[in-house]
PDB file of C-alpha atoms in Angstrom:
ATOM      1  CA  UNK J   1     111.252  67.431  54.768  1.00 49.00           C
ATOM      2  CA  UNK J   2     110.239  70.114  52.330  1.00 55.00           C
ATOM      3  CA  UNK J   3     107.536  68.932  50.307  1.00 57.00           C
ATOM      4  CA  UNK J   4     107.000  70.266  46.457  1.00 59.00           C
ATOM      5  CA  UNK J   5     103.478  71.379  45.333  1.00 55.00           C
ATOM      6  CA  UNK J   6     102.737  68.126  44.224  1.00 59.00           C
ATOM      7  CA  UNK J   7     103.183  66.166  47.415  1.00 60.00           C
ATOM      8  CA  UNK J   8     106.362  64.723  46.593  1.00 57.00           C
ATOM      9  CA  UNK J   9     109.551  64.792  48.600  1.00 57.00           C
ATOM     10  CA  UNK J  10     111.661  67.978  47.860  1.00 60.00           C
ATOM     11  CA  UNK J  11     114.620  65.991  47.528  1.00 60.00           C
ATOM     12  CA  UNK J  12     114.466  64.219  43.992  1.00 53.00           C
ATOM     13  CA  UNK J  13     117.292  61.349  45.323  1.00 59.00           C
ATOM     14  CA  UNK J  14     114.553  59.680  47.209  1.00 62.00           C
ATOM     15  CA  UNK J  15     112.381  58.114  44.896  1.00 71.00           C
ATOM     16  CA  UNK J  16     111.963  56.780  41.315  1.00 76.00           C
ATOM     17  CA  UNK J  17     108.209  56.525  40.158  1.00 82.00           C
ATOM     18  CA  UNK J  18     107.799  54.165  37.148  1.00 87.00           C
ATOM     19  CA  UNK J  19     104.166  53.491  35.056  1.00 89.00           C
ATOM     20  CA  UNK J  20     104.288  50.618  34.254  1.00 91.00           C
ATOM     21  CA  UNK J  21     101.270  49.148  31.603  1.00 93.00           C
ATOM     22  CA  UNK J  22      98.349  47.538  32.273  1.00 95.00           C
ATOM     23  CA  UNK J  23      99.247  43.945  33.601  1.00 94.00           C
ATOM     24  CA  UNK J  24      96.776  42.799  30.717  1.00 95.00           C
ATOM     25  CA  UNK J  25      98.634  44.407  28.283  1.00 95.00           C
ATOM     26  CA  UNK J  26     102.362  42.728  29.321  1.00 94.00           C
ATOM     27  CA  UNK J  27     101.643  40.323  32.532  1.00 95.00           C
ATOM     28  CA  UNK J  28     105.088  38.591  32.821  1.00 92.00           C
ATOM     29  CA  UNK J  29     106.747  42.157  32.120  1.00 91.00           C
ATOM     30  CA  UNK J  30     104.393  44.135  34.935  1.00 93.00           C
ATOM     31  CA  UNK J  31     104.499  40.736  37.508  1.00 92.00           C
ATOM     32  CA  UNK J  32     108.738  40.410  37.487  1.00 90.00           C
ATOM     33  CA  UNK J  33     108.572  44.388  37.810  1.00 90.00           C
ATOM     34  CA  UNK J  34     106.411  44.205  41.142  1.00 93.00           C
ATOM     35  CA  UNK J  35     108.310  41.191  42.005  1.00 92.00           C
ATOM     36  CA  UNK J  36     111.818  42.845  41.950  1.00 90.00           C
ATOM     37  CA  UNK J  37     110.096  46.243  43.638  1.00 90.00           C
ATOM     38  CA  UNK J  38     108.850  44.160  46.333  1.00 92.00           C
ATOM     39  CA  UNK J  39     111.632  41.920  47.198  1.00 92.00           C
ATOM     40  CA  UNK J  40     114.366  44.507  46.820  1.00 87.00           C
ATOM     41  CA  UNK J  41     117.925  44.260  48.358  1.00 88.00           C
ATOM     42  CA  UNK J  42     119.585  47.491  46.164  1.00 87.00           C
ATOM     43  CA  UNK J  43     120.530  47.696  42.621  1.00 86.00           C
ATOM     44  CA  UNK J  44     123.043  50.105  40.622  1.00 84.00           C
ATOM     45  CA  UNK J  45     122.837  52.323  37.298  1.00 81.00           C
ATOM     46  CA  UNK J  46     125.968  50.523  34.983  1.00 77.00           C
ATOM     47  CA  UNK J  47     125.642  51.208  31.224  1.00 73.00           C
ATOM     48  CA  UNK J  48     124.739  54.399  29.437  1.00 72.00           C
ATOM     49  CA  UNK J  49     124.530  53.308  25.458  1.00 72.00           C
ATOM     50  CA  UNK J  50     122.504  55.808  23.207  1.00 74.00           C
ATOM     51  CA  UNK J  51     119.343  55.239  24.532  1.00 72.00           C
ATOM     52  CA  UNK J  52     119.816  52.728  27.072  1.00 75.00           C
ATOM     53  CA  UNK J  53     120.530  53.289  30.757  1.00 79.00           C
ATOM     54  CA  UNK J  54     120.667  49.596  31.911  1.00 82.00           C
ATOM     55  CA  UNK J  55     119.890  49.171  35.887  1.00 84.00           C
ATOM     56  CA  UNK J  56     121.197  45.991  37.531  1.00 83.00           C
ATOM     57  CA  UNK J  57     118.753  44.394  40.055  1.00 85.00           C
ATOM     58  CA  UNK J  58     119.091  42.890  43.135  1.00 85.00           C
ATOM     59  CA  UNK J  59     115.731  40.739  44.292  1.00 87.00           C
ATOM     60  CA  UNK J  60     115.226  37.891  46.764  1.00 88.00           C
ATOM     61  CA  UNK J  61     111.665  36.607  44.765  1.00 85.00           C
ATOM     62  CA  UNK J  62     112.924  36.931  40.722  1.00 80.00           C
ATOM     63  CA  UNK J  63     116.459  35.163  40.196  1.00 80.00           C
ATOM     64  CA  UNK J  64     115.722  33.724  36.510  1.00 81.00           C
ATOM     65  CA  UNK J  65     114.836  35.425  33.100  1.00 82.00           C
ATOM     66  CA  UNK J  66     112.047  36.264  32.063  1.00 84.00           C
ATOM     67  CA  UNK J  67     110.158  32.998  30.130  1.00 86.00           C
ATOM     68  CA  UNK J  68     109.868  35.077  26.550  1.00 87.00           C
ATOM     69  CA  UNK J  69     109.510  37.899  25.365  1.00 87.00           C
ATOM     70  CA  UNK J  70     106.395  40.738  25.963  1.00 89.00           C
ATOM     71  CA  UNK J  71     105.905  43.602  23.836  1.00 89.00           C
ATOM     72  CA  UNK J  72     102.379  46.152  23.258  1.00 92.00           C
ATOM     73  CA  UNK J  73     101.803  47.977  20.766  1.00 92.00           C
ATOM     74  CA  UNK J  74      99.631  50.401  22.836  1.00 93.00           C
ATOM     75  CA  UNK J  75     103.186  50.524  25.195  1.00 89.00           C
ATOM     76  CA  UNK J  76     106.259  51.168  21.851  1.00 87.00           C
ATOM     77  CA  UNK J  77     110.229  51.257  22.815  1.00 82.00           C
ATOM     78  CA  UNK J  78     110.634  55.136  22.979  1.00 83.00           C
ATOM     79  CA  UNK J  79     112.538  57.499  24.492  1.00 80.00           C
ATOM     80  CA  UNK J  80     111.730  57.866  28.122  1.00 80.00           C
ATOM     81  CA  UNK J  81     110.504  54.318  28.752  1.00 84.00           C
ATOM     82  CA  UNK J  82     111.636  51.437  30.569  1.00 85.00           C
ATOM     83  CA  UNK J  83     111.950  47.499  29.471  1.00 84.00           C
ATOM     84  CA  UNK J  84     113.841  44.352  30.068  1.00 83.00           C
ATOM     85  CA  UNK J  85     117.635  43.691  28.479  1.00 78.00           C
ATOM     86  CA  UNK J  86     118.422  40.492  26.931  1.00 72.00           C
ATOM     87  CA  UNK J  87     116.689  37.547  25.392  1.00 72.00           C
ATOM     88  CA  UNK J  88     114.417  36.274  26.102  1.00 66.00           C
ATOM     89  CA  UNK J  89     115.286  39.425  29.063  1.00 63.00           C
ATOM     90  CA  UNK J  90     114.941  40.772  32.698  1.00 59.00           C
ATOM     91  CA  UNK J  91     117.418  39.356  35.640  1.00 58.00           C
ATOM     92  CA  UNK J  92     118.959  36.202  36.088  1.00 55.00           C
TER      93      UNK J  92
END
C-alpha cells in the first residue's frame, strides 16, 4: 500500500482512530471501549440524527450496559466526539 506522509494507510476505509480520555477521567466509559475494540466480531453505522451517528457493536467480552452513567467536564458532548447511547448507555 501507498502510505500518506503521516504513516497512515493511503486508503482511509481501513481504519478508524478514536481518543478516547484518560481512563481516570471516565473508567467504565474508556474500559467497555477497549473491551468492545478488543473482542470485536463487526459492527454497522445505523442512525444519522442531527448530531448523532449511532454505531451498533458487536463484542464477545461486553454484552450488558454500561452500570451508570460517566461524564468529564475536561471531555464535553461536542461536535466531533464520541459517547455511549441510552441510559444508563453503551451495548446490551
Amino acid at each position: 500500500k501507498k502510505e500518506k506522509e503521516n504513516g497512515l494507510p493511503a486508503n482511509d476505509q481501513d481504519f478508524l482512530l478514536l481518543e478516547l480520555a484518560p481512563i481516570d477521567l471516565i473508567p467504565c466509559s474508556v474500559y467497555y471501549f477497549l473491551e468492545i475494540a478488543r473482542t470485536w466480531k463487526s459492527g454497522a453505522f445505523h442512525r444519522n440524527a442531527n448530531h448523532v451517528l449511532q454505531v451498533a457493536t458487536h463484542a464477545e467480552a461486553v454484552k450488558k450496559s454500561m452500570p451508570f452513567q460517566e461524564y468529564s467536564p475536561e471531555y464535553p458532548h461536542a461536535k466531533g466526539t464520541v459517547g455511549y447511547a441510552g441510559r444508563p448507555s453503551g451495548p446490551g
